[in-house]
Amino acid sequence: VMFPSLLELQHFQEAEAGMEVPDTTTDSGDSTVPITDSGNEDSKSPKKKAPVRLGWVVGVKIRCMLNIWGVILFLRLSWITSQAGILLTCLIVMMSVTVTTATALSISAIATNGRIISGGTYFLISRSLGPEIGAPIGMVFSFANALACALNTVGFAEVVRDLMKDDFGTVIVDSVNDVRIVGVITVTILLFISLAGMEWESKTQILFFIALMISFASYLVGTVIPHGTIKQAQGIFGYRGEIFVSNLKPDWRGPDGNFFRMFAIFFPATTGILSGVNICGDLKDPSTAIPKGTLLAIFWTTISYLVVPLTVGACVLRDASGNISDILTVNSTGVCVGLACNLGWNFTDCTQTQSCRYGLANSLQVLGQISAFYYLITLGVFAASLSSALGFLVSAPKIFQCLCRDNIYPYIGFFGKGYGKNDEPLRAYILCYVIAVAFIVIAELNTIAALISNFFLCVYGLINFSCFHASITNSPGWRPAFHYYSKWAALYGAVIAVLLMFLFTWWAALVTFSIIFFLFEYVNYTKPKVNWGSSVQASTYNMALSSSVSLSGVEDHIKNFRPQCLVLTGPPNQRPALVDFVASFTKHISLMICGDIIMEEERQTRPQDATDLLVKWMNKRKVRSFYTPLSADGLRAGARNLLQASGLGKLKPNTLVLGFKSNWRESSPESIEDYINTIYDTFDSNYNLCILRMMDGLDIIEHFEFEGLKSTFPQSLKFLCDSDQIKTVFQSDQGKKTIDVYWIADDGGLTLLVPYLLTRRKRWCRSKVRVFIVFSLRTIKVLFTPLYFFLLPSLLITCTCKLSRLLFLICSHLLICIFILSQTERKVRLNEIIRRNSQNAALVLVSLPVPQSDCPSALYMAWLDTLTCGLHCPAVLIRGNQQNVLTFYCQ
C-alpha cells in the first residue's frame, strides 16, 4: 500500500483551501514555469499568473557562488599567497570553509525541519530560538545587508574611477566625488532591476555568473600560454617547479604580515552562503534547494579558492621590477641574488630597496597581468562586485518585510506590504536604497566594513547555535529531513564565529553585541504575542522536568519550607483580591495554583477559550501562578480532588487558601455544611489553611450586578478579561501601617512566617509586624519562647493578659490574660480587642480556631464571622498543620 508523503498531504490541504501548490516534480535547477489553474474557471476569463519560483541552481547555487566570489578573489588572494605562502594560504581557505560548511549544514538541517515561507535567515533563527533572539538578528542583519550593498557598490565605483583615470585619463569631478556619482548611478540601476521582479533579477545574476566564468577561464588560460619579455619582467614565467617551491613557505612583510591578519582579510570572501536562504520565499522547494544549492556552491567556490594560490604561486615571483633592462645577458655584470637569476632576470636592486612594483607581493593586479586578456579580469571584478551588491539589495528588503509582518517592533509595519504576484516588498526596497545611497555618499566605509563582518559572523554563530540547541533539547518536533549534520559541528561553528568576531575587530564585536542586547531587552520587555514553538521553549520544559525529578529525591527541611498555596479562586479575574493576597507572599518564592471548581450548571455555558482568557488575565496582572480548572458536583468534592491531585512531586501545595463565605446567613444548610467540611478535609489532608475576608467581599461580579451590569457567566468572564485590571488593596503601597498578628495558638509558625514574607515586598517593606498574644498562664512558655527566638524584622510584641506587675517586668510588655467562660464570649471579646488595637492596620491575621467534630456548621461560621467582623482592613484567618516552619526548630 502506497501512502502519501507529508509534503503531498500538505499540498492537498493547501489545494483544498484554495492556496497555490508548488510543483513537486523533479527539479532540474532552472526557474519553474508559472502554472495557471484553469480547473473550474471559464476558459474565456483571463488566467491569473502564478508567482515565479526559482530552482536550486538559479535560486541558490549560482546566487551563493556569486556572493562568495568577490573582489578578494581577483585583487587580494594573490597578495595573501605572497605573504602566507601556498601552504598556509590553502590552510586559511580550508579553515574558513570549515566555518561556512558547519553553518551550511546547520542551515540545511533547520530548513528541512519545517515549512519555510519567507524571511530567510531571520525566519530560521526566530522560529528556532524565539522572537527575543530572532527579532534583533533580523533587524541587524537587514541593516547589514543594506550596508553590504553600499560597500560592494563603492568597491565597484572605485574600480571604475581608477579605470577611467589610469587607462582613459578621464575625471568627472575629483577622486572622491567620482566614487559618489558612479556609486549612486549604479545602485539606482540595481534598484530598477530589483523592482522589475525576481525573474529579471535572476536573469541579471545569470549574466554576472557567465561573466565571472569567462573571467576565470581567461586567467586559467593565461597560466599555460607562453609569456613574452614584458610579462617576464613583471615576474610572470608560467608553470615552473622552482617558483612553486619558493612560494610554498610564508614571507611576512609589513604591519599586516602575520597569519591571523591574512585570515581576517580572506575570511569575508567565504561569507556569501546565506544568499539563497534570504530569498527562500521565491524558491520552488526551499527544503531541497537550500541544502543542495548551498553545499554545492561552497564546494565549487572552495575549489576555485584553492586553484588560484596553487596556480599563481607556481607561475609568478614575489618580486619583479617590470623593467625590461633587468634581463640578464652574456655581458651582464654585478651581483644577482634570488630565484630570478636562474630564470634570466636580475631583480636584486628593487628587491633590496623594496621598490619592486610587480610580483605577488607588490601588485594587486597579478591575475589581470597573467590573464590571457587583461580586461576580462576587470570584467570579473565588475561582475563580482555588482552581483554581490544586487544580491544584498534583494536580500535586505525580503528579510525586513518578514520582520515587519511579525509586528515585533513598532512603527515598521508600513514596510511589510507586498505587491504583485511575488509579493515584492517595494517599500522595503526603497528604504534599503535610501540607506545604501546615504552610505555611498559618505564614500568612506572602512569602519562600516568591520561592523558588517561582525554582523554576518554573529548571524553565523546564531544559526549554528540554533541547530545545536534544537538538537540537545531532544524535542519530538526536531526531525530535519537533512540528516548529514552534527550538533557538535554546529557548536564548533558557533564558538568559532564568536571568537572570530573579537579576534578580527574587538570593538566592532562589542558594538554588535550591544545593539543586539538592546533590541533583545526591548522584545523581552514587550513580550510579543507570538508562539513559534522555539527550541528555547523545549529547553525550558527539559530543565523544568529534570529539576522536578531531581527535587523529588530531596528530603524536606525546615530551612527550605515555603508556603505553596492552592487558592480556590474560581475564575481568578472574579476574585482579584484573593489572587493578589497570595501572590504578595508567593511571587518568586513558592508555588501558587489557582483552582477553579466548575459546577455542572456552569459547565454548559462556559466558553471554550475560558482557560486561555484567564491565563492571559493572570499574565497581564503579572501573577506567577498556575491555573487549574476542575469539574465537580460541589465545593467539597472539587476541593478534595484538588487537594489530592494538584502539584507535581515536591512542587505540591501544602496550604489551602479560601475566601470567606460572607453570604453564609443567606445560604442553605447544605452549602454551609459543604464549606465547613472543606475545612475539615484540609486539616485531614495535613494542609495549612488560610481564609481571607475582605470587608467589601471578594467576588467583584456582585459589585457589577449591583451597578446594573448583571450578565451571564460567559459575558461577565469575557468582560472582566477584556476590561482594565481592577486594583486591589494588596497592590497599593501600605506605607508605615502595621500588620497585626493575633497569635492564639502555636501552629508551627505559619502565622508568623506569612507576615514576614509580606514585609519582603516593596509595597509592605515599611510596615511593622505587631504580634498580640492571647493565652492562659499554662501557654506562656509554649508561645513566648519561639516568638523570642524568631527575630522578625521590625517586630513589636504586645501581650494582652491580666497578670501581675512582676510578670510585666519579666516580659517587658503589658500582658493581659483573658479568661472567657464560653467560646462565644471568647470570640466576641477577642473581636473587641482586635477592633480596638487594629483600627489603622493594613492587614490583620488571626489564628483560626480548629472546629470540633460535634460543632454545628452554622455555629462555627458564626464564630468566624464574629472574630473578623467590623474591621476596616482585610483579615486573614490562618492555621498551620502543626508542622514546624520556623528555623528556631531546626539545627
mmCIF file of C-alpha atoms in Angstrom, residues 327-336 346 349:
data_model
loop_
_atom_site.group_PDB
_atom_site.id
_atom_site.type_symbol
_atom_site.label_atom_id
_atom_site.label_comp_id
_atom_site.label_asym_id
_atom_site.label_seq_id
_atom_site.Cartn_x
_atom_site.Cartn_y
_atom_site.Cartn_z
ATOM 1 C CA ILE A 327 67.133 40.865 -18.180
ATOM 2 C CA LEU A 328 70.404 39.010 -17.828
ATOM 3 C CA THR A 329 72.641 38.834 -20.887
ATOM 4 C CA VAL A 330 76.072 37.427 -21.577
ATOM 5 C CA ASN A 331 77.621 40.831 -20.872
ATOM 6 C CA SER A 332 75.701 41.451 -17.640
ATOM 7 C CA THR A 333 77.820 42.300 -14.637
ATOM 8 C CA GLY A 334 77.090 42.850 -10.981
ATOM 9 C CA VAL A 335 75.637 40.817 -8.161
ATOM 10 C CA CYS A 336 72.460 38.815 -8.802
ATOM 11 C CA ASN A 346 68.127 40.347 -12.117
ATOM 12 C CA ASP A 349 68.151 46.137 -6.834
#
